[in-house]
Amino acid sequence: GCPRPVMAAAPPSPPAPGGPEPPPPLQYSVLLQHLVGEQRRPRAWEPGALGGIPSPPKSEEQKMVERAMESCAFKAALACVGGFVLGGAFGVFTAGIDTNVGFDPKDPYRTPTAKEVLKDMGQRGISYAKNFAIVGAMFSCTECLVESYRGKSDWKNSVISGCITGGAIGFRAGLKAGVIGCGGFAAFSAAIDYYLR
C-alpha cells in the first residue's frame, strides 16, 4: 500500500530546427473575413439543390393560352378596352366641370335641364372613349411589333411606338402636325416609361 510517486508532465519540447513548424493559431478576425467579409465566396443559389417542389409540365391548353395572352392582338385589345374606359371617365369628368354644357347660344340666360346636361356628358364621354381606345390600341400594337422586331424590351420601344402613333394621328392634319405629333407623343411616352421603370 505505498502510494506511487506522481510524475509531473513534461513541458512540450520546442520543435526541432529542421522539422515542420506548427500551424498558427486561428484568429477570430480571419475567420470572420472568410464567413462574412470580403473573402467570403457566395454560393450559387439553386432551388433544385434544396429539393424544391417540382412543377408539373404545362399542358397544350395552358401553353396556347399563354401564347394568346402574350400576342400583340391581345395586348392591343386590352389597351383598347382600357383606353375606352379611361377616355369615357375623362370625358364625363371634363363635361361635368365645363360651364358650357347644355349652353344654348340663342338664349344665353336659359338654364339647361338635367337631361340636357346628362346627354351632353354622355356624348362627350363616348367621343373621348373612342379616341382613347383607338390611340391605346395603336400604341400597344405598335410597341408590341417594335419589341418583337428589335428583340429587346427597353425605353426605346416606347419612344419609337409613341412617334409612330403620334405621327399617324397628326398626319391627318398635315405634315407639320404629324412631325409635332411624333415628337410630342415620343417625349410623352419616354417620360411615362421613365416614371414607371
GROMACS .gro file of C-alpha atoms in nm:
model
  197
    1GLY     CA    1   0.000   0.000   0.000
    2CYS     CA    2   0.254   0.261  -0.053
    3PRO     CA    3   0.142   0.546  -0.279
    4ARG     CA    4   0.305   0.576  -0.616
    5PRO     CA    5   0.503   0.887  -0.683
    6VAL     CA    6   0.320   1.124  -0.922
    7MET     CA    7   0.537   1.243  -1.207
    8ALA     CA    8   0.493   1.596  -1.335
    9ALA     CA    9   0.404   1.636  -1.702
   10ALA     CA   10   0.700   1.736  -1.907
   11PRO     CA   11   0.668   2.071  -2.089
   12PRO     CA   12   0.625   2.044  -2.466
   13SER     CA   13   0.959   2.033  -2.631
   14PRO     CA   14   1.038   2.305  -2.882
   15PRO     CA   15   1.028   2.193  -3.242
   16ALA     CA   16   1.343   2.069  -3.394
   17PRO     CA   17   1.529   2.324  -3.603
   18GLY     CA   18   1.479   2.128  -3.925
   19GLY     CA   19   1.122   1.998  -3.855
   20PRO     CA   20   0.784   2.141  -3.968
   21GLU     CA   21   0.653   2.443  -3.781
   22PRO     CA   22   0.315   2.413  -3.604
   23PRO     CA   23   0.023   2.595  -3.772
   24PRO     CA   24  -0.050   2.945  -3.639
   25PRO     CA   25  -0.346   2.978  -3.406
   26LEU     CA   26  -0.679   3.057  -3.583
   27GLN     CA   27  -0.766   3.418  -3.522
   28TYR     CA   28  -1.125   3.535  -3.484
   29SER     CA   29  -1.089   3.822  -3.730
   30VAL     CA   30  -0.952   3.591  -4.001
   31LEU     CA   31  -1.248   3.358  -3.952
   32LEU     CA   32  -1.492   3.650  -3.985
   33GLN     CA   33  -1.328   3.759  -4.309
   34HIS     CA   34  -1.396   3.419  -4.460
   35LEU     CA   35  -1.753   3.397  -4.323
   36VAL     CA   36  -1.897   3.747  -4.376
   37GLY     CA   37  -1.607   3.960  -4.501
   38GLU     CA   38  -1.462   4.036  -4.839
   39GLN     CA   39  -1.303   3.692  -4.875
   40ARG     CA   40  -1.637   3.513  -4.848
   41ARG     CA   41  -1.729   3.310  -5.154
   42PRO     CA   42  -2.101   3.337  -5.234
   43ARG     CA   43  -2.272   3.011  -5.310
   44ALA     CA   44  -2.477   2.977  -5.624
   45TRP     CA   45  -2.848   2.969  -5.544
   46GLU     CA   46  -3.002   2.660  -5.694
   47PRO     CA   47  -3.359   2.590  -5.582
   48GLY     CA   48  -3.336   2.235  -5.712
   49ALA     CA   49  -3.046   2.159  -5.479
   50LEU     CA   50  -3.271   2.217  -5.178
   51GLY     CA   51  -3.535   1.980  -5.302
   52GLY     CA   52  -3.783   2.237  -5.435
   53ILE     CA   53  -4.135   2.147  -5.536
   54PRO     CA   54  -4.126   2.011  -5.891
   55SER     CA   55  -4.368   2.189  -6.120
   56PRO     CA   56  -4.579   1.967  -6.342
   57PRO     CA   57  -4.531   2.006  -6.716
   58LYS     CA   58  -4.769   2.252  -6.879
   59SER     CA   59  -5.046   2.115  -7.093
   60GLU     CA   60  -5.102   2.223  -7.452
   61GLU     CA   61  -5.407   2.428  -7.348
   62GLN     CA   62  -5.201   2.624  -7.094
   63LYS     CA   63  -4.930   2.690  -7.349
   64MET     CA   64  -5.189   2.803  -7.602
   65VAL     CA   65  -5.347   3.043  -7.350
   66GLU     CA   66  -5.006   3.186  -7.258
   67ARG     CA   67  -4.918   3.240  -7.624
   68ALA     CA   68  -5.254   3.410  -7.682
   69MET     CA   69  -5.207   3.642  -7.382
   70GLU     CA   70  -4.858   3.738  -7.496
   71SER     CA   71  -4.967   3.809  -7.854
   72CYS     CA   72  -4.985   4.160  -7.995
   73ALA     CA   73  -5.356   4.124  -8.074
   74PHE     CA   74  -5.444   4.051  -7.710
   75LYS     CA   75  -5.231   4.339  -7.582
   76ALA     CA   76  -5.391   4.574  -7.834
   77ALA     CA   77  -5.741   4.460  -7.738
   78LEU     CA   78  -5.661   4.504  -7.368
   79ALA     CA   79  -5.525   4.854  -7.431
   80CYS     CA   80  -5.832   4.934  -7.640
   81VAL     CA   81  -6.069   4.836  -7.359
   82GLY     CA   82  -5.861   5.021  -7.100
   83GLY     CA   83  -5.846   5.331  -7.321
   84PHE     CA   84  -6.222   5.320  -7.376
   85VAL     CA   85  -6.293   5.309  -7.003
   86LEU     CA   86  -6.035   5.576  -6.920
   87GLY     CA   87  -6.147   5.801  -7.205
   88GLY     CA   88  -6.512   5.768  -7.108
   89ALA     CA   89  -6.436   5.861  -6.748
   90PHE     CA   90  -6.222   6.155  -6.861
   91GLY     CA   91  -6.491   6.278  -7.098
   92VAL     CA   92  -6.762   6.264  -6.833
   93PHE     CA   93  -6.533   6.443  -6.586
   94THR     CA   94  -6.447   6.724  -6.827
   95ALA     CA   95  -6.811   6.763  -6.923
   96GLY     CA   96  -6.904   6.782  -6.557
   97ILE     CA   97  -6.676   7.078  -6.489
   98ASP     CA   98  -6.742   7.255  -6.822
   99THR     CA   99  -6.971   7.554  -6.779
  100ASN     CA  100  -7.079   7.543  -7.147
  101VAL     CA  101  -7.253   7.206  -7.116
  102GLY     CA  102  -7.611   7.248  -7.235
  103PHE     CA  103  -7.544   7.610  -7.334
  104ASP     CA  104  -7.783   7.750  -7.596
  105PRO     CA  105  -7.636   8.047  -7.788
  106LYS     CA  106  -7.987   8.161  -7.890
  107ASP     CA  107  -8.091   8.202  -7.528
  108PRO     CA  108  -7.777   8.256  -7.317
  109TYR     CA  109  -7.972   8.316  -6.995
  110ARG     CA  110  -8.163   7.989  -7.009
  111THR     CA  111  -8.055   7.727  -6.754
  112PRO     CA  112  -8.002   7.383  -6.911
  113THR     CA  113  -8.206   7.096  -6.776
  114ALA     CA  114  -8.052   6.792  -6.608
  115LYS     CA  115  -8.149   6.576  -6.908
  116GLU     CA  116  -7.959   6.805  -7.146
  117VAL     CA  117  -7.651   6.807  -6.923
  118LEU     CA  118  -7.652   6.427  -6.890
  119LYS     CA  119  -7.699   6.388  -7.265
  120ASP     CA  120  -7.405   6.617  -7.336
  121MET     CA  121  -7.192   6.435  -7.077
  122GLY     CA  122  -7.276   6.101  -7.238
  123GLN     CA  123  -7.192   6.225  -7.587
  124ARG     CA  124  -6.861   6.371  -7.475
  125GLY     CA  125  -6.779   6.058  -7.276
  126ILE     CA  126  -6.842   5.833  -7.580
  127SER     CA  127  -6.635   6.063  -7.803
  128TYR     CA  128  -6.339   6.064  -7.562
  129ALA     CA  129  -6.372   5.690  -7.507
  130LYS     CA  130  -6.349   5.616  -7.881
  131ASN     CA  131  -6.045   5.839  -7.925
  132PHE     CA  132  -5.863   5.695  -7.624
  133ALA     CA  133  -5.944   5.341  -7.735
  134ILE     CA  134  -5.803   5.399  -8.084
  135VAL     CA  135  -5.487   5.564  -7.950
  136GLY     CA  136  -5.437   5.294  -7.687
  137ALA     CA  137  -5.479   5.012  -7.937
  138MET     CA  138  -5.247   5.177  -8.190
  139PHE     CA  139  -4.977   5.246  -7.932
  140SER     CA  140  -4.993   4.899  -7.773
  141CYS     CA  141  -4.991   4.715  -8.106
  142THR     CA  142  -4.707   4.930  -8.242
  143GLU     CA  143  -4.500   4.883  -7.926
  144CYS     CA  144  -4.552   4.506  -7.937
  145LEU     CA  145  -4.447   4.490  -8.303
  146VAL     CA  146  -4.140   4.708  -8.241
  147GLU     CA  147  -4.041   4.495  -7.941
  148SER     CA  148  -4.082   4.176  -8.145
  149TYR     CA  149  -3.875   4.322  -8.429
  150ARG     CA  150  -3.594   4.453  -8.204
  151GLY     CA  151  -3.594   4.157  -7.966
  152LYS     CA  152  -3.542   4.389  -7.668
  153SER     CA  153  -3.764   4.538  -7.401
  154ASP     CA  154  -3.640   4.886  -7.316
  155TRP     CA  155  -3.740   5.253  -7.328
  156LYS     CA  156  -3.662   5.283  -7.700
  157ASN     CA  157  -3.967   5.071  -7.784
  158SER     CA  158  -4.196   5.324  -7.615
  159VAL     CA  159  -4.030   5.619  -7.788
  160ILE     CA  160  -4.045   5.458  -8.135
  161SER     CA  161  -4.405   5.344  -8.096
  162GLY     CA  162  -4.503   5.682  -7.950
  163CYS     CA  163  -4.352   5.860  -8.250
  164ILE     CA  164  -4.530   5.627  -8.494
  165THR     CA  165  -4.865   5.663  -8.316
  166GLY     CA  166  -4.841   6.041  -8.274
  167GLY     CA  167  -4.724   6.085  -8.632
  168ALA     CA  168  -5.007   5.871  -8.769
  169ILE     CA  169  -5.265   6.072  -8.575
  170GLY     CA  170  -5.110   6.407  -8.665
  171PHE     CA  171  -5.062   6.335  -9.037
  172ARG     CA  172  -5.438   6.364  -9.085
  173ALA     CA  173  -5.395   6.738  -9.030
  174GLY     CA  174  -5.082   6.771  -9.243
  175LEU     CA  175  -4.708   6.705  -9.244
  176LYS     CA  176  -4.621   6.967  -8.982
  177ALA     CA  177  -4.886   6.836  -8.742
  178GLY     CA  178  -4.757   6.482  -8.800
  179VAL     CA  179  -4.400   6.581  -8.710
  180ILE     CA  180  -4.519   6.767  -8.400
  181GLY     CA  181  -4.738   6.471  -8.302
  182CYS     CA  182  -4.447   6.231  -8.348
  183GLY     CA  183  -4.214   6.437  -8.129
  184GLY     CA  184  -4.473   6.515  -7.863
  185PHE     CA  185  -4.603   6.161  -7.830
  186ALA     CA  186  -4.246   6.021  -7.826
  187ALA     CA  187  -4.147   6.259  -7.546
  188PHE     CA  188  -4.461   6.179  -7.351
  189SER     CA  189  -4.401   5.803  -7.392
  190ALA     CA  190  -4.039   5.840  -7.280
  191ALA     CA  191  -4.146   6.034  -6.970
  192ILE     CA  192  -4.412   5.778  -6.877
  193ASP     CA  193  -4.173   5.489  -6.936
  194TYR     CA  194  -3.903   5.658  -6.723
  195TYR     CA  195  -4.154   5.720  -6.443
  196LEU     CA  196  -4.286   5.361  -6.448
  197ARG     CA  197  -3.944   5.195  -6.464
   0.00000   0.00000   0.00000
